[in-house]
PDB file of C-alpha atoms in Angstrom:
ATOM      1  CA  ILE A 296       0.005  -0.001  -0.001  1.00 61.00           C
ATOM      2  CA  ILE A 297       1.524   3.306  -1.065  1.00 67.00           C
ATOM      3  CA  PRO A 298      -0.415   5.992   0.817  1.00 68.00           C
ATOM      4  CA  PRO A 299      -1.180   9.342  -0.813  1.00 75.00           C
ATOM      5  CA  LYS A 300       1.340  12.097  -0.275  1.00 76.00           C
ATOM      6  CA  PRO A 301       0.487  13.815   3.046  1.00 76.00           C
ATOM      7  CA  PRO A 302       0.623  17.606   3.444  1.00 81.00           C
ATOM      8  CA  VAL A 303       3.481  17.364   5.997  1.00 76.00           C
ATOM      9  CA  TRP A 304       6.008  14.511   6.028  1.00 76.00           C
ATOM     10  CA  ASP A 305       9.689  13.648   6.273  1.00 78.00           C
ATOM     11  CA  ALA A 306       9.638  10.135   4.784  1.00 79.00           C
ATOM     12  CA  ARG A 307       7.213   8.200   2.583  1.00 81.00           C
ATOM     13  CA  THR A 308       6.426   4.784   4.039  1.00 84.00           C
ATOM     14  CA  PRO A 309       4.820   2.346   1.588  1.00 85.00           C
ATOM     15  CA  GLU A 310       3.520  -0.723   3.436  1.00 88.00           C
ATOM     16  CA  TYR A 311       4.260  -4.083   1.810  1.00 90.00           C
ATOM     17  CA  GLY A 312       5.364  -2.191  -1.294  1.00 88.00           C
ATOM     18  CA  MET A 313       8.490  -0.822  -2.946  1.00 87.00           C
ATOM     19  CA  PHE A 314       9.317   2.059  -5.217  1.00 84.00           C
ATOM     20  CA  ASP A 315      11.024   0.893  -8.410  1.00 82.00           C
ATOM     21  CA  ARG A 316      13.176   3.916  -9.212  1.00 86.00           C
ATOM     22  CA  ILE A 317      15.456   6.437  -7.530  1.00 89.00           C
ATOM     23  CA  LEU A 318      13.377   9.146  -5.896  1.00 84.00           C
ATOM     24  CA  PRO A 319      14.526  12.588  -4.712  1.00 83.00           C
ATOM     25  CA  PHE A 320      13.115  12.084  -1.220  1.00 82.00           C
ATOM     26  CA  GLN A 321      13.579   9.724   1.711  1.00 84.00           C
ATOM     27  CA  TRP A 322      11.377   6.639   1.812  1.00 90.00           C
ATOM     28  CA  GLU A 323      11.167   3.430   3.801  1.00 91.00           C
ATOM     29  CA  THR A 324       9.262   0.292   2.942  1.00 92.00           C
ATOM     30  CA  THR A 325       7.665  -1.266   6.015  1.00 93.00           C
ATOM     31  CA  ARG A 326       6.234  -4.767   6.353  1.00 94.00           C
ATOM     32  CA  GLY A 327       6.052  -7.829   8.554  1.00 93.00           C
ATOM     33  CA  MET A 328       8.028 -11.026   8.062  1.00 93.00           C
ATOM     34  CA  GLY A 329       4.714 -12.613   7.037  1.00 93.00           C
ATOM     35  CA  HIS A 330       1.337 -11.161   6.130  1.00 92.00           C
ATOM     36  CA  SER A 331       0.891  -9.496   9.516  1.00 90.00           C
ATOM     37  CA  PHE A 332       2.701  -6.968  11.620  1.00 89.00           C
ATOM     38  CA  GLY A 333       3.668  -8.727  14.813  1.00 86.00           C
ATOM     39  CA  PHE A 334       3.368 -12.439  15.482  1.00 88.00           C
ATOM     40  CA  ASN A 335       0.379 -14.250  13.970  1.00 90.00           C
ATOM     41  CA  ARG A 336       0.028 -17.818  15.183  1.00 89.00           C
ATOM     42  CA  THR A 337      -2.077 -18.782  12.160  1.00 92.00           C
ATOM     43  CA  GLU A 338       0.878 -18.110   9.846  1.00 91.00           C
ATOM     44  CA  SER A 339       3.209 -20.941   8.979  1.00 90.00           C
ATOM     45  CA  ASP A 340       6.775 -21.120   7.705  1.00 90.00           C
ATOM     46  CA  SER A 341       5.533 -20.796   4.114  1.00 92.00           C
ATOM     47  CA  ASP A 342       3.964 -17.422   4.905  1.00 94.00           C
ATOM     48  CA  TYR A 343       7.301 -15.834   5.822  1.00 94.00           C
ATOM     49  CA  LEU A 344       9.705 -14.100   3.460  1.00 94.00           C
ATOM     50  CA  SER A 345      12.657 -16.251   2.521  1.00 94.00           C
ATOM     51  CA  ARG A 346      16.226 -15.105   3.125  1.00 93.00           C
ATOM     52  CA  VAL A 347      16.582 -14.536  -0.614  1.00 93.00           C
ATOM     53  CA  GLU A 348      13.474 -12.343  -0.659  1.00 95.00           C
ATOM     54  CA  ILE A 349      14.740 -10.314   2.296  1.00 95.00           C
ATOM     55  CA  ALA A 350      18.160  -9.882   0.670  1.00 94.00           C
ATOM     56  CA  THR A 351      16.564  -8.801  -2.601  1.00 95.00           C
ATOM     57  CA  MET A 352      14.369  -6.291  -0.770  1.00 95.00           C
ATOM     58  CA  LEU A 353      17.361  -4.800   1.069  1.00 96.00           C
ATOM     59  CA  ALA A 354      19.437  -4.497  -2.084  1.00 96.00           C
ATOM     60  CA  SER A 355      16.534  -3.056  -4.112  1.00 95.00           C
ATOM     61  CA  ALA A 356      15.773  -0.431  -1.471  1.00 95.00           C
ATOM     62  CA  SER A 357      19.421   0.658  -1.303  1.00 95.00           C
ATOM     63  CA  CYS A 358      19.540   1.009  -5.101  1.00 96.00           C
ATOM     64  CA  PHE A 359      16.448   3.226  -5.088  1.00 92.00           C
ATOM     65  CA  ASN A 360      17.413   5.527  -2.219  1.00 90.00           C
ATOM     66  CA  GLY A 361      15.231   3.787   0.347  1.00 92.00           C
ATOM     67  CA  ASN A 362      15.318   1.946   3.662  1.00 93.00           C
ATOM     68  CA  VAL A 363      13.657  -1.224   4.938  1.00 95.00           C
ATOM     69  CA  LEU A 364      11.734  -1.626   8.180  1.00 94.00           C
ATOM     70  CA  LEU A 365      11.094  -5.356   8.664  1.00 95.00           C
ATOM     71  CA  ASN A 366       8.797  -6.089  11.576  1.00 93.00           C
ATOM     72  CA  VAL A 367       9.501  -9.205  13.627  1.00 91.00           C
ATOM     73  CA  GLY A 368       6.998  -9.741  16.426  1.00 84.00           C
ATOM     74  CA  PRO A 369       7.709 -11.845  19.504  1.00 90.00           C
ATOM     75  CA  ARG A 370       5.340 -14.645  20.499  1.00 88.00           C
ATOM     76  CA  TRP A 371       3.202 -14.628  23.650  1.00 90.00           C
ATOM     77  CA  ASP A 372       6.211 -16.016  25.589  1.00 91.00           C
ATOM     78  CA  ALA A 373       8.435 -13.079  24.480  1.00 90.00           C
ATOM     79  CA  GLN A 374      10.448 -15.369  22.171  1.00 92.00           C
ATOM     80  CA  ILE A 375      11.020 -14.741  18.461  1.00 92.00           C
ATOM     81  CA  ASP A 376       9.469 -17.506  16.372  1.00 92.00           C
ATOM     82  CA  PRO A 377      12.303 -19.899  15.385  1.00 92.00           C
ATOM     83  CA  ALA A 378      11.435 -19.677  11.663  1.00 93.00           C
ATOM     84  CA  GLN A 379      11.639 -15.880  11.755  1.00 93.00           C
ATOM     85  CA  ALA A 380      14.831 -15.968  13.839  1.00 94.00           C
ATOM     86  CA  ALA A 381      16.433 -18.350  11.333  1.00 95.00           C
ATOM     87  CA  ARG A 382      15.709 -15.918   8.513  1.00 94.00           C
ATOM     88  CA  LEU A 383      17.196 -13.014  10.452  1.00 95.00           C
ATOM     89  CA  GLU A 384      20.338 -15.042  11.154  1.00 96.00           C
ATOM     90  CA  ALA A 385      20.652 -16.064   7.487  1.00 94.00           C
ATOM     91  CA  THR A 386      20.158 -12.477   6.378  1.00 94.00           C
ATOM     92  CA  GLY A 387      22.803 -11.355   8.886  1.00 94.00           C
ATOM     93  CA  GLU A 388      25.232 -13.904   7.420  1.00 93.00           C
ATOM     94  CA  TRP A 389      24.494 -12.536   3.937  1.00 93.00           C
ATOM     95  CA  LEU A 390      25.053  -8.961   5.152  1.00 93.00           C
ATOM     96  CA  SER A 391      28.388  -9.956   6.686  1.00 92.00           C
ATOM     97  CA  LYS A 392      29.575 -10.483   3.075  1.00 91.00           C
ATOM     98  CA  THR A 393      27.560  -7.854   1.237  1.00 94.00           C
ATOM     99  CA  GLY A 394      26.906  -5.215   3.887  1.00 94.00           C
ATOM    100  CA  PRO A 395      29.293  -2.597   2.401  1.00 95.00           C
ATOM    101  CA  ALA A 396      27.158  -2.569  -0.770  1.00 96.00           C
ATOM    102  CA  ILE A 397      23.949  -2.014   1.243  1.00 95.00           C
ATOM    103  CA  GLN A 398      24.648  -0.111   4.433  1.00 93.00           C
ATOM    104  CA  ASP A 399      25.560   3.617   4.502  1.00 93.00           C
ATOM    105  CA  THR A 400      25.507   3.854   0.722  1.00 95.00           C
ATOM    106  CA  ARG A 401      23.751   6.185  -1.670  1.00 94.00           C
ATOM    107  CA  ALA A 402      21.879   5.209  -4.812  1.00 95.00           C
ATOM    108  CA  VAL A 403      23.562   5.816  -8.164  1.00 95.00           C
ATOM    109  CA  ALA A 404      21.580   6.221 -11.381  1.00 95.00           C
ATOM    110  CA  LEU A 405      22.754   3.960 -14.197  1.00 95.00           C
ATOM    111  CA  PRO A 406      22.079   4.717 -17.881  1.00 94.00           C
ATOM    112  CA  GLN A 407      20.233   1.357 -18.118  1.00 92.00           C
ATOM    113  CA  ALA A 408      17.800  -0.388 -15.791  1.00 92.00           C
ATOM    114  CA  SER A 409      18.253  -3.996 -16.956  1.00 91.00           C
ATOM    115  CA  ILE A 410      20.479  -6.484 -18.753  1.00 89.00           C
ATOM    116  CA  ASN A 411      18.703  -9.095 -20.884  1.00 86.00           C
ATOM    117  CA  GLY A 412      15.534  -8.555 -18.869  1.00 88.00           C
ATOM    118  CA  ILE A 413      17.360  -8.765 -15.507  1.00 91.00           C
ATOM    119  CA  SER A 414      17.020  -5.651 -13.335  1.00 93.00           C
ATOM    120  CA  ILE A 415      20.193  -3.882 -12.226  1.00 95.00           C
ATOM    121  CA  GLY A 416      20.959  -1.015  -9.846  1.00 96.00           C
ATOM    122  CA  ALA A 417      23.925   0.654  -8.222  1.00 97.00           C
ATOM    123  CA  THR A 418      25.075   2.051  -4.890  1.00 97.00           C
ATOM    124  CA  ARG A 419      28.177   3.952  -3.883  1.00 96.00           C
ATOM    125  CA  THR A 420      30.153   4.751  -0.778  1.00 94.00           C
ATOM    126  CA  GLY A 421      33.274   6.885  -1.087  1.00 93.00           C
ATOM    127  CA  ASP A 422      35.413   5.616  -3.951  1.00 94.00           C
ATOM    128  CA  THR A 423      33.624   2.286  -4.242  1.00 96.00           C
ATOM    129  CA  LEU A 424      30.765   1.620  -6.690  1.00 97.00           C
ATOM    130  CA  TYR A 425      28.584  -1.483  -6.380  1.00 98.00           C
ATOM    131  CA  ILE A 426      26.623  -2.906  -9.294  1.00 97.00           C
ATOM    132  CA  HIS A 427      23.653  -5.023  -8.173  1.00 97.00           C
ATOM    133  CA  VAL A 428      22.331  -7.590 -10.668  1.00 95.00           C
ATOM    134  CA  PHE A 429      18.991  -9.063  -9.554  1.00 94.00           C
ATOM    135  CA  GLY A 430      19.363 -12.490 -11.128  1.00 90.00           C
ATOM    136  CA  LYS A 431      21.685 -14.261 -13.542  1.00 87.00           C
ATOM    137  CA  PRO A 432      21.621 -13.174 -17.202  1.00 81.00           C
ATOM    138  CA  GLY A 433      21.639 -15.852 -19.875  1.00 79.00           C
ATOM    139  CA  ASP A 434      25.401 -15.922 -20.394  1.00 83.00           C
ATOM    140  CA  ASP A 435      28.555 -15.323 -18.376  1.00 90.00           C
ATOM    141  CA  THR A 436      29.379 -11.951 -19.902  1.00 91.00           C
ATOM    142  CA  LEU A 437      27.895  -8.718 -18.592  1.00 92.00           C
ATOM    143  CA  GLU A 438      27.927  -5.385 -20.369  1.00 93.00           C
ATOM    144  CA  VAL A 439      26.908  -2.420 -18.246  1.00 94.00           C
ATOM    145  CA  GLN A 440      26.799   1.246 -19.177  1.00 95.00           C
ATOM    146  CA  LEU A 441      28.303   3.282 -16.335  1.00 95.00           C
ATOM    147  CA  PRO A 442      27.789   6.957 -15.424  1.00 93.00           C
ATOM    148  CA  THR A 443      30.272   9.277 -17.104  1.00 89.00           C
ATOM    149  CA  ASP A 444      31.484  10.915 -13.886  1.00 87.00           C
ATOM    150  CA  ILE A 445      32.741   7.964 -11.839  1.00 87.00           C
ATOM    151  CA  GLY A 446      36.401   8.091 -12.871  1.00 86.00           C
ATOM    152  CA  ALA A 447      38.637   5.156 -13.684  1.00 91.00           C
ATOM    153  CA  ILE A 448      38.158   1.642 -12.269  1.00 94.00           C
ATOM    154  CA  GLU A 449      41.169   0.431 -10.324  1.00 95.00           C
ATOM    155  CA  THR A 450      39.954  -3.061  -9.380  1.00 96.00           C
ATOM    156  CA  LEU A 451      36.804  -5.136  -9.767  1.00 97.00           C
ATOM    157  CA  ARG A 452      35.580  -8.193  -7.903  1.00 96.00           C
ATOM    158  CA  GLN A 453      32.321 -10.062  -7.395  1.00 96.00           C
ATOM    159  CA  LEU A 454      31.122 -10.534  -3.819  1.00 94.00           C
ATOM    160  CA  GLY A 455      30.777 -14.272  -3.318  1.00 90.00           C
ATOM    161  CA  GLY A 456      31.642 -15.107  -6.914  1.00 91.00           C
ATOM    162  CA  GLU A 457      34.562 -15.001  -9.324  1.00 94.00           C
ATOM    163  CA  VAL A 458      35.484 -12.662 -12.171  1.00 95.00           C
ATOM    164  CA  ALA A 459      37.511 -14.192 -15.003  1.00 95.00           C
ATOM    165  CA  ASP A 460      38.266 -10.898 -16.765  1.00 96.00           C
ATOM    166  CA  TRP A 461      36.958  -7.381 -17.133  1.00 96.00           C
ATOM    167  CA  SER A 462      37.531  -4.208 -19.102  1.00 95.00           C
ATOM    168  CA  CYS A 463      36.035  -0.736 -19.357  1.00 94.00           C
ATOM    169  CA  ASP A 464      36.026   1.356 -22.513  1.00 92.00           C
ATOM    170  CA  GLN A 465      34.200   4.691 -22.814  1.00 89.00           C
ATOM    171  CA  ASN A 466      32.129   3.912 -19.724  1.00 91.00           C
ATOM    172  CA  THR A 467      31.036   0.515 -21.022  1.00 94.00           C
ATOM    173  CA  LEU A 468      31.965  -2.113 -18.452  1.00 96.00           C
ATOM    174  CA  ARG A 469      32.409  -5.668 -19.694  1.00 96.00           C
ATOM    175  CA  VAL A 470      32.727  -8.460 -17.155  1.00 96.00           C
ATOM    176  CA  GLU A 471      33.410 -12.131 -17.805  1.00 95.00           C
ATOM    177  CA  VAL A 472      32.064 -14.062 -14.847  1.00 94.00           C
ATOM    178  CA  GLY A 473      34.081 -17.086 -13.806  1.00 93.00           C
ATOM    179  CA  ALA A 474      31.554 -18.245 -11.213  1.00 92.00           C
ATOM    180  CA  TRP A 475      28.282 -16.663 -10.115  1.00 91.00           C
ATOM    181  CA  ALA A 476      27.596 -16.097  -6.466  1.00 88.00           C
ATOM    182  CA  ASP A 477      25.123 -18.597  -5.025  1.00 80.00           C
ATOM    183  CA  ASP A 478      22.513 -15.933  -4.530  1.00 82.00           C
ATOM    184  CA  ALA A 479      19.626 -14.076  -6.165  1.00 82.00           C
ATOM    185  CA  VAL A 480      21.553 -10.788  -6.048  1.00 93.00           C
ATOM    186  CA  GLN A 481      24.923 -10.662  -7.806  1.00 94.00           C
ATOM    187  CA  ILE A 482      27.032  -7.759  -6.529  1.00 96.00           C
ATOM    188  CA  PHE A 483      30.137  -6.408  -8.261  1.00 97.00           C
ATOM    189  CA  GLU A 484      32.480  -4.118  -6.311  1.00 97.00           C
ATOM    190  CA  LEU A 485      34.367  -1.509  -8.326  1.00 97.00           C
ATOM    191  CA  ALA A 486      37.198   0.412  -6.631  1.00 96.00           C
ATOM    192  CA  LEU A 487      37.415   3.806  -8.324  1.00 94.00           C
ATOM    193  CA  SER A 488      40.105   6.438  -8.680  1.00 87.00           C
ATOM    194  CA  HIS A 489      39.146  10.056  -8.173  1.00 67.00           C
ATOM    195  CA  PRO A 490      37.730  11.541 -11.414  1.00 56.00           C
ATOM    196  CA  GLU A 491      40.211  14.391 -11.302  1.00 48.00           C
ATOM    197  CA  THR A 492      43.166  11.991 -11.211  1.00 44.00           C
ATOM    198  CA  ALA A 493      41.756   9.480 -13.726  1.00 42.00           C
ATOM    199  CA  ALA A 494      43.773   8.965 -16.876  1.00 40.00           C
TER     200      ALA A 494
END
């Protein structure tokens, strides 16, 4: 549910929904782990978001200048439901590897929104640019148009995967993937030089 724009606000808060583009204002998607806010004893394990769905939501929000508020409600005995706790622990493990691409970053607009029908996005922190690929394209070669003001790429690696080779010519990045990460979100980390010192 994306509520209408109120007369006074500091953040838009779509419930169980996401914006699909970079917006010039702060927003935060808010939802429960299942279909309810708080613990609902009629929900089962199949009603909860999977770790992959949570990871995709976190990465998507970061690429579109948003935050995520994921509600986890304790049971009547003040304990977190084991199925929900397991998902939080799995997401935490994923963030231990990919956190720099998600946390304390800002969204970066790319000239293209997809590769072979697979959505892509980007985030940046300091001199590091992260390309998020939401799936695995049909082959092992990616071609991504980069913004013109990022400067030169010093190094490139894939978080959780392997890069066989890469090159960048006139802001067209070409990556040959040696092994994809075992995940729904493929993240490539680009260490950049300062634009003013780029060759």
